[in-house]
Short mmCIF file of C-alpha atoms and ligand atoms in Angstrom, two decimals:
data_model
loop_
_atom_site.label_atom_id
_atom_site.label_comp_id
_atom_site.label_asym_id
_atom_site.label_seq_id
_atom_site.Cartn_x
_atom_site.Cartn_y
_atom_site.Cartn_z
CA MET A 1 87.47 64.39 177.62
CA ARG A 2 88.13 61.14 179.48
CA GLU A 3 85.00 59.55 180.87
CA ILE A 4 84.03 56.38 182.69
CA ARG A 5 82.22 54.12 180.22
CA SER A 6 80.19 52.19 182.78
CA THR A 7 80.04 51.13 186.41
CA THR A 8 78.46 47.97 187.79
CA GLU A 9 77.85 47.03 191.43
CA VAL A 10 78.78 43.38 190.92
CA ALA A 11 78.01 42.42 194.52
CA PRO A 12 77.75 44.39 197.78
CA GLY A 13 80.90 46.48 198.10
CA ILE A 14 82.32 45.54 194.70
CA LEU A 15 82.11 48.25 192.03
CA PHE A 16 83.48 47.34 188.61
CA VAL A 17 84.52 50.39 186.62
CA GLU A 18 84.91 50.29 182.87
CA GLY A 19 87.30 53.17 182.30
CA PRO A 20 88.05 55.06 179.08
CA ALA A 21 90.59 52.46 177.90
CA SER A 22 91.23 50.09 180.84
CA ASN A 23 89.30 49.00 183.90
CA TRP A 24 89.59 48.90 187.68
CA THR A 25 87.53 47.57 190.59
CA VAL A 26 86.63 49.41 193.80
CA PHE A 27 86.15 47.30 196.95
CA HIS A 28 84.50 49.22 199.76
CA GLY A 29 83.12 48.43 203.19
CA GLY A 30 83.69 49.10 206.87
CA GLY A 31 84.99 52.59 206.12
CA SER A 32 87.80 51.24 203.92
CA VAL A 33 88.53 51.16 200.23
CA GLU A 34 90.81 48.85 198.28
CA LEU A 35 91.38 48.96 194.54
CA VAL A 36 92.38 46.38 191.98
CA ASP A 37 94.26 48.27 189.26
CA CYS A 38 94.08 51.98 188.58
CA GLY A 39 93.51 52.73 184.88
CA TYR A 40 95.90 55.05 183.05
CA PRO A 41 97.75 57.87 184.86
CA ALA A 42 95.28 60.34 183.30
CA ASP A 43 92.40 58.41 184.88
CA ARG A 44 93.22 59.50 188.42
CA PRO A 45 90.23 61.92 188.68
CA LEU A 46 87.97 59.14 187.39
CA VAL A 47 89.34 56.65 189.93
CA GLU A 48 88.62 59.16 192.70
CA ALA A 49 85.15 59.85 191.29
CA SER A 50 84.41 56.11 191.25
CA ILE A 51 85.43 55.79 194.91
CA ARG A 52 83.01 58.61 195.74
CA GLN A 53 80.32 56.95 193.63
CA ALA A 54 80.80 53.88 195.82
CA GLY A 55 79.96 56.10 198.80
CA ALA A 56 83.51 56.37 200.14
CA GLU A 57 86.34 58.89 200.10
CA PRO A 58 89.73 58.55 198.37
CA ALA A 59 91.36 59.21 201.77
CA ALA A 60 89.90 55.85 202.92
CA LEU A 61 92.05 54.00 200.39
CA ARG A 62 94.05 51.31 202.23
CA ARG A 63 95.59 49.26 199.44
CA ILE A 64 95.95 49.12 195.68
CA LEU A 65 96.35 45.60 194.31
CA ILE A 66 97.94 45.40 190.87
CA THR A 67 97.28 42.55 188.40
CA HIS A 68 100.42 43.50 186.45
CA GLY A 69 102.80 46.40 186.05
CA HIS A 70 101.58 47.98 182.83
CA SER A 71 100.95 51.72 182.68
CA ASP A 72 97.25 51.23 181.91
CA HIS A 73 96.81 49.26 185.15
CA LEU A 74 99.32 51.00 187.44
CA GLY A 75 97.96 54.42 186.47
CA ALA A 76 98.46 56.97 189.23
CA SER A 77 98.73 54.33 191.96
CA ARG A 78 102.01 55.81 193.22
CA GLU A 79 100.42 59.25 193.77
CA LEU A 80 97.12 57.87 195.10
CA ALA A 81 99.04 55.75 197.61
CA ALA A 82 101.26 58.63 198.65
CA ASP A 83 98.27 60.89 199.29
CA SER A 84 96.19 58.34 201.22
CA GLY A 85 98.88 56.28 202.93
CA ALA A 86 97.70 53.20 201.04
CA ARG A 87 99.98 50.30 200.19
CA VAL A 88 100.58 49.16 196.62
CA GLN A 89 100.89 45.39 196.38
CA THR A 90 101.38 42.82 193.65
CA ALA A 91 102.71 39.28 193.25
CA ALA A 92 106.36 38.70 194.13
CA ASP A 93 107.15 37.78 190.51
CA GLU A 94 105.55 41.01 189.28
CA LEU A 95 107.31 43.30 191.73
CA PRO A 96 110.27 44.20 189.44
CA ASN A 97 107.82 45.28 186.71
CA VAL A 98 105.69 47.32 189.13
CA ARG A 99 108.78 48.98 190.59
CA ARG A 100 110.03 49.47 187.02
CA GLU A 101 113.31 47.74 187.74
CA VAL A 102 112.45 45.93 184.50
CA THR A 103 109.87 46.90 181.88
CA GLU A 104 107.84 44.14 180.31
CA GLN A 105 105.65 46.37 178.19
CA VAL A 106 105.00 46.76 174.49
CA THR A 107 107.35 49.27 172.79
CA VAL A 108 107.01 51.31 169.62
CA ALA A 109 109.36 48.80 167.93
CA ASP A 110 107.00 45.95 168.87
CA LEU A 111 104.19 47.86 167.20
CA LEU A 112 105.98 48.57 163.91
CA PRO A 113 104.84 45.41 162.09
CA SER A 114 101.23 46.26 162.80
CA VAL A 115 101.44 50.03 162.66
CA LEU A 116 99.61 50.16 159.36
CA LYS A 117 96.73 48.14 160.68
CA ARG A 118 93.50 50.00 161.17
CA GLY A 119 93.21 51.44 164.66
CA THR A 120 96.79 50.90 165.84
CA VAL A 121 98.00 54.46 165.32
CA ARG A 122 94.91 55.92 166.94
CA TRP A 123 95.25 53.52 169.89
CA ALA A 124 98.94 54.43 170.34
CA VAL A 125 98.24 58.17 170.24
CA GLU A 126 95.48 57.82 172.84
CA ALA A 127 97.64 55.59 175.05
CA ILE A 128 100.47 58.13 174.98
CA ARG A 129 98.08 61.01 175.74
CA ALA A 130 96.75 59.07 178.74
CA GLY A 131 100.26 58.85 180.17
CA GLY A 132 101.11 55.42 178.78
CA LEU A 133 104.78 56.31 178.30
CA GLY A 134 105.10 58.16 181.61
CA ASP A 135 107.03 57.11 184.69
CA VAL A 136 104.48 54.94 186.47
CA GLY A 137 106.81 52.81 188.59
CA VAL A 138 105.99 52.33 192.27
CA PRO A 139 109.35 51.85 194.03
CA ALA A 140 107.62 51.39 197.42
CA ALA A 141 105.39 48.55 196.19
CA THR A 142 105.56 45.28 198.11
CA ALA A 143 104.57 41.70 197.38
CA PHE A 144 101.51 40.17 199.02
CA ASP A 145 101.85 37.03 201.06
CA GLY A 146 100.15 33.76 200.19
CA ASP A 147 97.33 33.14 197.76
CA THR A 148 94.34 34.35 199.76
CA LEU A 149 94.06 38.01 200.64
CA ALA A 150 91.79 39.36 203.38
CA LEU A 151 90.75 42.86 202.37
CA SER A 152 90.15 45.62 204.92
CA THR A 153 86.70 45.97 203.33
CA GLY A 154 85.64 42.49 204.51
CA HIS A 155 86.05 40.82 201.12
CA ARG A 156 88.54 38.11 200.38
CA LEU A 157 90.42 37.47 197.17
CA GLN A 158 92.10 34.34 195.92
CA VAL A 159 95.22 35.01 193.88
CA VAL A 160 95.32 33.10 190.57
CA ALA A 161 98.79 33.06 188.98
CA THR A 162 98.48 33.66 185.23
CA PRO A 163 102.01 34.34 183.94
CA GLY A 164 102.62 35.17 180.29
CA HIS A 165 101.21 38.61 179.58
CA THR A 166 103.88 39.59 182.12
CA SER A 167 106.06 37.32 184.26
CA GLY A 168 104.06 37.74 187.44
CA HIS A 169 100.59 38.55 186.12
CA VAL A 170 97.79 37.47 188.47
CA CYS A 171 94.00 37.33 188.39
CA PHE A 172 91.90 37.74 191.52
CA PHE A 173 88.84 35.64 192.36
CA GLU A 174 86.25 36.77 194.90
CA PRO A 175 84.54 33.51 195.90
CA ASP A 176 81.43 34.95 197.56
CA ALA A 177 80.46 37.03 194.51
CA ARG A 178 82.09 34.45 192.20
CA ALA A 179 83.72 37.38 190.44
CA LEU A 180 86.96 36.87 188.53
CA ILE A 181 89.13 39.92 187.90
CA THR A 182 91.24 38.89 184.92
CA GLY A 183 93.57 41.85 184.25
CA ASP A 184 94.99 41.19 180.79
CA ALA A 185 95.03 37.36 181.00
CA VAL A 186 91.76 37.41 179.09
CA VAL A 187 89.73 40.46 178.10
CA THR A 188 86.33 41.15 176.57
CA GLY A 189 87.35 44.00 174.29
CA HIS A 190 90.11 46.41 173.29
CA ALA A 191 90.57 49.15 170.70
CA LEU A 192 92.73 46.71 168.72
CA LEU A 193 90.31 43.76 168.91
CA ARG A 194 87.33 43.42 166.61
CA ASP A 195 84.78 41.58 168.75
CA ALA A 196 83.69 43.21 171.99
CA GLY A 197 81.92 41.19 174.65
CA GLU A 198 83.65 37.87 173.97
CA LEU A 199 86.34 36.38 176.20
CA GLN A 200 89.57 36.59 174.23
CA GLN A 201 93.28 37.27 174.44
CA LEU A 202 94.91 40.57 173.60
CA PRO A 203 96.94 40.70 170.36
CA ALA A 204 100.17 38.69 170.73
CA PHE A 205 102.52 41.70 170.61
CA PHE A 206 101.16 42.82 173.99
CA HIS A 207 102.41 39.65 175.70
CA HIS A 208 105.86 39.31 177.23
CA ASP A 209 105.67 35.53 176.73
CA VAL A 210 103.10 34.61 174.07
CA ASP A 211 103.12 30.84 174.77
CA GLY A 212 102.81 31.40 178.51
CA ALA A 213 99.95 33.84 178.01
CA GLU A 214 98.11 31.33 175.87
CA ARG A 215 98.66 28.58 178.44
CA SER A 216 97.41 30.81 181.25
CA ALA A 217 94.35 31.88 179.25
CA ARG A 218 93.52 28.24 178.52
CA LEU A 219 94.04 27.07 182.08
CA LEU A 220 92.23 29.96 183.67
CA ASP A 221 89.48 28.28 185.58
CA LEU A 222 86.36 30.21 184.67
CA CYS A 223 84.01 27.41 185.71
CA ASP A 224 83.30 28.79 189.13
CA ALA A 225 83.03 32.43 188.06
CA THR A 226 79.65 33.92 187.23
CA ALA A 227 81.08 37.36 186.51
CA VAL A 228 84.28 38.21 184.64
CA LEU A 229 85.73 41.65 185.35
CA PRO A 230 88.33 42.10 182.60
CA GLY A 231 91.18 44.61 182.33
CA HIS A 232 89.74 45.80 179.03
CA GLY A 233 86.20 45.60 177.69
CA PRO A 234 82.82 45.29 179.40
CA LEU A 235 81.83 43.09 182.34
CA LEU A 236 80.76 39.62 181.27
CA ARG A 237 78.14 37.52 183.10
CA LEU A 238 78.52 33.79 182.64
ZN1 LIG B 301 98.84 44.69 180.20
#
């Protein structure tokens, strides 16, 4: 059974959810909800449960912001948006990936060299069961404007471009809580990584552009963040 691993109220109205295999963040306030990322397609009931845990209703969902268009972050955003009237938004450079006009995502062929490594087969089976190979594209997704987003919940997010993992990957920084949502630019754990709890990059075969991903990870300004909310692995306090 799929279960939420942990939830943390990082700051008022910001609930970080460590999902079964990937994470999302619930922003809530003023009767509205906005999400950053959505887990896997199979995580939809957990996403809805986390919104209720935050004291809100899934029908109050106004927008789903996507760090990058991978199936373990897009999840059921298309269906959640359709049912609530929410918008799905991402960076302009990431829009083709989110709409699935292109697919910058690891394939079985990419995995072949490492398929004998411990954990890879198990990870792949679980990813496929969670809907990782399903049709997760959001044709109606739009690009957000500018690099500061005013959320309907009263929070604001600064967009931090971190291309490499995918062409238009972004992180989001909430300056009041000093919380950095990193997507897959850097993570603190993954089924295919040995050390959990440390800031690190995903294995290279997950990245569309390995050099770019490394550059983005290195340049990612963590100095001002006191909390890192990664796409995979537990919350990290700095
Ligand atoms: Zn990814």
